PDB file of C-alpha atoms in Angstrom:
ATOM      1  CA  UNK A 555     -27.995  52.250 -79.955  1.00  0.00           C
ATOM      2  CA  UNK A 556     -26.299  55.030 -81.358  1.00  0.00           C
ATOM      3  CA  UNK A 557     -25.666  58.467 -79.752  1.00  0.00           C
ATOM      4  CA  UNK A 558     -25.423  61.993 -80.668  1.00  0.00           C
ATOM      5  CA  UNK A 559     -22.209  63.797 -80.974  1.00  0.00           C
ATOM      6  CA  UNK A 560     -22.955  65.256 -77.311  1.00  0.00           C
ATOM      7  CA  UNK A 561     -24.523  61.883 -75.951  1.00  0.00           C
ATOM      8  CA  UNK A 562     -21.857  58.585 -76.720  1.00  0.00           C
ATOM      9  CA  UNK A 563     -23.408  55.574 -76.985  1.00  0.00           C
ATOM     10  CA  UNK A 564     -23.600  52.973 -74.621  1.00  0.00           C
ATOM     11  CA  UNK A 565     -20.687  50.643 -74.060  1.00  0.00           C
ATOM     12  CA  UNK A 566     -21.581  46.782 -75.303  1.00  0.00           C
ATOM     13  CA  UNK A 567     -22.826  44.845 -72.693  1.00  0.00           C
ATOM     14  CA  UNK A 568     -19.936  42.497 -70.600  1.00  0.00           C
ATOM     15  CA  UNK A 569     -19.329  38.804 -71.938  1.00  0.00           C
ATOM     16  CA  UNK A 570     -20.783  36.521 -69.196  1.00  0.00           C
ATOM     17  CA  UNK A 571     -17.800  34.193 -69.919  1.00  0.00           C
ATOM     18  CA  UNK A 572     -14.919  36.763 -69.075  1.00  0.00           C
ATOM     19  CA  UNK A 573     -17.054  38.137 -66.359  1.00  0.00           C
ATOM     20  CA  UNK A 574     -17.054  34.507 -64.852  1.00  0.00           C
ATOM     21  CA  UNK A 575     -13.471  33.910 -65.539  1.00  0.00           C
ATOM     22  CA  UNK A 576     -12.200  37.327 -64.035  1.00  0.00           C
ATOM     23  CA  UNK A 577     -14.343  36.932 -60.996  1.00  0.00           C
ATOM     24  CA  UNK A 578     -12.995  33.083 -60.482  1.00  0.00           C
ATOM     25  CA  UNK A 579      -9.322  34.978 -60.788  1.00  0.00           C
ATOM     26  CA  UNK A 580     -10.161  37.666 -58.071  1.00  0.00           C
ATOM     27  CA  UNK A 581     -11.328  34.378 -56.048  1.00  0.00           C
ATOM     28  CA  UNK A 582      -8.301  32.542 -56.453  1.00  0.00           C
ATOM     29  CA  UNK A 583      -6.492  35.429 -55.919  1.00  0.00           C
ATOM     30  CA  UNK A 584      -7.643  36.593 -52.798  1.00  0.00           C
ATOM     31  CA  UNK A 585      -7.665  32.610 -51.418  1.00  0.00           C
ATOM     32  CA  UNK A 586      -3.885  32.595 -52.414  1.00  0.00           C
ATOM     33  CA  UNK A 587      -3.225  35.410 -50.254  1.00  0.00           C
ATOM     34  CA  UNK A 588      -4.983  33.469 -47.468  1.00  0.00           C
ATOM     35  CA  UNK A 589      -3.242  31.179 -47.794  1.00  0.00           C
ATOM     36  CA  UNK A 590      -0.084  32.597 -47.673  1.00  0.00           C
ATOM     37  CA  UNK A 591      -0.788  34.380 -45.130  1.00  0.00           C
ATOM     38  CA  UNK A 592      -2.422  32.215 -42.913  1.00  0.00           C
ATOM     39  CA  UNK A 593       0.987  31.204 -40.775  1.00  0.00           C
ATOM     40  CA  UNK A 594       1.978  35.134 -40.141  1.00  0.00           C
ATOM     41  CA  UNK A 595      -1.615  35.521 -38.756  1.00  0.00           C
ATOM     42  CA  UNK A 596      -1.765  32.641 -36.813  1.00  0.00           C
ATOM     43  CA  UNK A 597       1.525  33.574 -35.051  1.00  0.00           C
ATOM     44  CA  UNK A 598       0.100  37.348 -34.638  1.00  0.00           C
ATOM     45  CA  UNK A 599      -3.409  35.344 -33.025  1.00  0.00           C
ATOM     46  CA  UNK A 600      -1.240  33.917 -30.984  1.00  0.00           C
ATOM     47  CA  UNK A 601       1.134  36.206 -29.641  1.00  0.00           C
ATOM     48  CA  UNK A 602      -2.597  38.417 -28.982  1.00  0.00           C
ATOM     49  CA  UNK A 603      -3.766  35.254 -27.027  1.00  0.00           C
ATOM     50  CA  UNK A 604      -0.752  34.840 -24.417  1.00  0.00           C
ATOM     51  CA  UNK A 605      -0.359  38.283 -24.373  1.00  0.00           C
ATOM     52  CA  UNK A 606      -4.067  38.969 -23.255  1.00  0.00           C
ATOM     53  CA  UNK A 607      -6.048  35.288 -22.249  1.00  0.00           C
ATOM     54  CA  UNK A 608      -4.738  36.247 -18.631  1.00  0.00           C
ATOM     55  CA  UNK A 609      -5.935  39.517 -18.454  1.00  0.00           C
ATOM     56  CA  UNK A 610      -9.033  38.451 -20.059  1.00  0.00           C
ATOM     57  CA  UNK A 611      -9.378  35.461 -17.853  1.00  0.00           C
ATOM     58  CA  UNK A 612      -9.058  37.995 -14.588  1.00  0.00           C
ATOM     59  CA  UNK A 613     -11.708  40.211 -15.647  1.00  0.00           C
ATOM     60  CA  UNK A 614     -14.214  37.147 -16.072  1.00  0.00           C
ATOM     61  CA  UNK A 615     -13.308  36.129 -12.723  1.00  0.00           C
ATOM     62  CA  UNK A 616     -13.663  39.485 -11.080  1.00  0.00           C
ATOM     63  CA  UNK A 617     -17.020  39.989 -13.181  1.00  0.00           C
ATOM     64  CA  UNK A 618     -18.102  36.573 -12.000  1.00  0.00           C
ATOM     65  CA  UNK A 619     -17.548  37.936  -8.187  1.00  0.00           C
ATOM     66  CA  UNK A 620     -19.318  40.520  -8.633  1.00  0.00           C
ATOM     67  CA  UNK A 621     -22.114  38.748  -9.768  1.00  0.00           C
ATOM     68  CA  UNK A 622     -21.680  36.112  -6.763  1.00  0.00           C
ATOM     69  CA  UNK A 623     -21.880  39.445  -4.605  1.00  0.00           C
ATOM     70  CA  UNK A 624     -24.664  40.941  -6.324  1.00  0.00           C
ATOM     71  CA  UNK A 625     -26.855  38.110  -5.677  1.00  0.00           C
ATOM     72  CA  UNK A 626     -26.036  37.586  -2.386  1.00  0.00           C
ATOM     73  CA  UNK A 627     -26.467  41.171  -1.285  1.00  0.00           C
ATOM     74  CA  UNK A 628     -29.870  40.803  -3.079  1.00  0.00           C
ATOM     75  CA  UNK A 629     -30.797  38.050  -1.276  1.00  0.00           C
ATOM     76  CA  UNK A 630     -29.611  39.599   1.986  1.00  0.00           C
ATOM     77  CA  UNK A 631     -31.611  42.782   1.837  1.00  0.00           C
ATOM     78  CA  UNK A 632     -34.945  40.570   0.762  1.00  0.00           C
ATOM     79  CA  UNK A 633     -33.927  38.421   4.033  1.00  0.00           C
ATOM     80  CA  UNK A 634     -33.620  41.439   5.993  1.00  0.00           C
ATOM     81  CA  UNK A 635     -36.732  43.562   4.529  1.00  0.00           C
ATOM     82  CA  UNK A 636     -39.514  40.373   4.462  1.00  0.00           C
ATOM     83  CA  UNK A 637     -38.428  38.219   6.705  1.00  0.00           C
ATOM     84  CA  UNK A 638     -40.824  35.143   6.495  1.00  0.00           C
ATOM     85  CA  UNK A 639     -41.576  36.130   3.661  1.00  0.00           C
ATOM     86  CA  UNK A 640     -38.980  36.368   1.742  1.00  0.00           C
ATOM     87  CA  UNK A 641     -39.568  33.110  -0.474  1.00  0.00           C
ATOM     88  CA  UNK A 642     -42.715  35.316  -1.768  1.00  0.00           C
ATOM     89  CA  UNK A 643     -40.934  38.074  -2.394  1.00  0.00           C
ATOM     90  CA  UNK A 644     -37.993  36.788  -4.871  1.00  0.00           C
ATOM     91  CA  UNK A 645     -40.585  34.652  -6.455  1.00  0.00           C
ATOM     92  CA  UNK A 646     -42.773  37.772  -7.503  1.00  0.00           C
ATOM     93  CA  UNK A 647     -38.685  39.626  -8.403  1.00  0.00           C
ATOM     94  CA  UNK A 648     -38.316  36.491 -10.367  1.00  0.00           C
ATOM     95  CA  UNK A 649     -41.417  36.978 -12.105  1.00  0.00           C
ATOM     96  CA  UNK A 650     -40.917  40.579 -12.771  1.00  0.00           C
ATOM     97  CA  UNK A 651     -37.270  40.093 -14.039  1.00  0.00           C
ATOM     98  CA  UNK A 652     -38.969  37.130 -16.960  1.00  0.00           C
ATOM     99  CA  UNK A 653     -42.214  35.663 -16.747  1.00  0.00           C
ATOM    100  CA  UNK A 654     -41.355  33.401 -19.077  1.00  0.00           C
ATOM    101  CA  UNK A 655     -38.822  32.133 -16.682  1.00  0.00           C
ATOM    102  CA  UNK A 656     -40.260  32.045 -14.191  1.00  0.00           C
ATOM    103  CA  UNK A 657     -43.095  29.706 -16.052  1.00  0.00           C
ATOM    104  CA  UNK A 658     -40.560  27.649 -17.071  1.00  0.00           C
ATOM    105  CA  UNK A 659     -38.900  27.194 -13.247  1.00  0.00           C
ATOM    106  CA  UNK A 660     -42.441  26.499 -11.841  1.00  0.00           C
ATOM    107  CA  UNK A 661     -43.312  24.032 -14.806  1.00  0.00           C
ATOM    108  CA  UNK A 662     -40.270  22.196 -14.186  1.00  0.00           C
ATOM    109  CA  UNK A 663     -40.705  22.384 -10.198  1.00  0.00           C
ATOM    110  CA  UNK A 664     -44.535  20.626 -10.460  1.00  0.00           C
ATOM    111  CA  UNK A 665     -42.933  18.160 -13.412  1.00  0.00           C
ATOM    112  CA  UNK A 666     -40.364  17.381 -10.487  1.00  0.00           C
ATOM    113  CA  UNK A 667     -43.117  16.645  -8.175  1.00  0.00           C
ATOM    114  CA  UNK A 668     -44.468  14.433 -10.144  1.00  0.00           C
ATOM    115  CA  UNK A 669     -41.941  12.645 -10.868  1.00  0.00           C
ATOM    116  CA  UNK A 670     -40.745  12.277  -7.184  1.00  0.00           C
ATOM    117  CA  UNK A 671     -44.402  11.033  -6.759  1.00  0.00           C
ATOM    118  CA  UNK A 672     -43.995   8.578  -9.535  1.00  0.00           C
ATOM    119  CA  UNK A 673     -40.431   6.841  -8.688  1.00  0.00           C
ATOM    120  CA  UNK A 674     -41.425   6.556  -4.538  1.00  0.00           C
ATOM    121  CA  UNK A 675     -44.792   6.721  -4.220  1.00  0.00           C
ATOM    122  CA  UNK A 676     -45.657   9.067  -1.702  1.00  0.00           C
ATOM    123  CA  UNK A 677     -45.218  13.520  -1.991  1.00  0.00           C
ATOM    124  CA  UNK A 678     -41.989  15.180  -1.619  1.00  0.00           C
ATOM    125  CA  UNK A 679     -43.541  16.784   1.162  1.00  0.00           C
ATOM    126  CA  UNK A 680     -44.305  13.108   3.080  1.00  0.00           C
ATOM    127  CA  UNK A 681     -40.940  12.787   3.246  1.00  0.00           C
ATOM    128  CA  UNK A 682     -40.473  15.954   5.216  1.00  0.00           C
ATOM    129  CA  UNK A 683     -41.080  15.416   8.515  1.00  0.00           C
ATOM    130  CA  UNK A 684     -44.069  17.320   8.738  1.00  0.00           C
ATOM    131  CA  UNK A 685     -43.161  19.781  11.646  1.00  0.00           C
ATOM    132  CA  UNK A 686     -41.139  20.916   9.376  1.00  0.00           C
ATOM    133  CA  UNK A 687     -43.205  20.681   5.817  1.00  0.00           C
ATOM    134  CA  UNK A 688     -45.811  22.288   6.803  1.00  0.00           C
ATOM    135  CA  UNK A 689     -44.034  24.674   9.463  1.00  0.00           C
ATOM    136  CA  UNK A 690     -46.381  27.350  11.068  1.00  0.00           C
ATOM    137  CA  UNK A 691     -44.821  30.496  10.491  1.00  0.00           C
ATOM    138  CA  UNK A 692     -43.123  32.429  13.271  1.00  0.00           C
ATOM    139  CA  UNK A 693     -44.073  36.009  11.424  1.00  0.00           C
ATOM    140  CA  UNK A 694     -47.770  36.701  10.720  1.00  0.00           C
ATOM    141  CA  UNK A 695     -47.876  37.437   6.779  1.00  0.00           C
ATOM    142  CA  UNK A 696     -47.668  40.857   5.796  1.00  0.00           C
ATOM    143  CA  UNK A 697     -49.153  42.285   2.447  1.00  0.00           C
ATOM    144  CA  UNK A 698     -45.300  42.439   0.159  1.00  0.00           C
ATOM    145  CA  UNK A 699     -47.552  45.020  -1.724  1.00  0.00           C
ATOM    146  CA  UNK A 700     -47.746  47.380   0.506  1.00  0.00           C
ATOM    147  CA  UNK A 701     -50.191  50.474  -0.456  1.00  0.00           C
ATOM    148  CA  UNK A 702     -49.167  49.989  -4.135  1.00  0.00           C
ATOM    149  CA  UNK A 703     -52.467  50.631  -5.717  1.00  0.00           C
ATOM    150  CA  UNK A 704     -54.562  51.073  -2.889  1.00  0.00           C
ATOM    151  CA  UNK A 705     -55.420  54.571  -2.952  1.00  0.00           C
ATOM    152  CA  UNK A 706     -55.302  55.477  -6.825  1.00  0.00           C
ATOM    153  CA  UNK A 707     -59.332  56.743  -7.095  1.00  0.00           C
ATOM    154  CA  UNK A 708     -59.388  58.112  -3.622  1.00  0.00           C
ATOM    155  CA  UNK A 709     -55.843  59.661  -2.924  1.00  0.00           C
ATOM    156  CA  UNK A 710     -55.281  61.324   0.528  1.00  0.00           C
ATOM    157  CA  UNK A 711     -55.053  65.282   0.065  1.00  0.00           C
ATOM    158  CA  UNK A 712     -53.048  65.911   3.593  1.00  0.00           C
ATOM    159  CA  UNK A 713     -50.303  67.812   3.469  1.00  0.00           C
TER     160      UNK A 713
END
């Protein structure tokens, strides 16, 4: 294509043969300096890792504590709050948390049931003594949903 005296034309197009070789030299090139680099970098990775694994290793073991404590406060105030029914009430937190979870934990606790059934032939819960299987209840149950819902349509107007 040729070009104007304002306009130059364009440049030829690229060989695909140096292209290839220049690119395979950049490769080599920047593998080389890897390489020669690699034991200056693995000294400064190591230095990093003495100098900081402990520090690190503290904060996953304070952040693990905290999740210990989290959990157990949890469980405390759903003790505390529902009372007998408690079990209820961290099932439906479960479920609100991941319902796919929570499908998962209650697939897996029937599968286990079966199984149990399967291997000694008689219910996990025949081999509770039954007073305490089947337990009545000291608490009568209470509704764990409260008035959530109850009143939407019909709302009380008291001030």
């Amino acid at each position: 294509m040729g070009g104007s005296p304002s306009i130059p034309s364009a440049p030829p197009p690229p060989n695909p043969q140096e292209v290839a070789q220049a690119n395979a030299a950049a490769y080599r090139m920047n593998v080389d300096t890897y390489i020669k680099k690699a034991p200056a970098m693995a000294a400064l990775e190591n230095k990093l890792r003495i100098q900081y694994m402990p520090q690190q290793r503290s904060l996953e073991r304070q952040l693990s504590a905290l999740d210990q404590q989290a959990a157990t406060l949890a469980a405390l105030q759903n003790e505390r709050q529902f009372g007998s029914q408690r079990t209820t009430e961290g099932l439906r937190r479960s479920y609100e948390q991941s319902p796919q979870a929570y499908a998962l934990n209650r697939g897996l606790g029937d599968q286990m049931t079966r199984q149990f059934e399967r291997l000694y032939g008689t219910s996990p819960y025949a081999s509770v003594e039954p007073s305490v299987a089947f337990a009545p209840r000291q608490a009568p149950p209470t509704d764990i949903y409260g008035t959530i819902g109850t009143n939407i349509s019909n709302p009380k107007l008291t001030a």
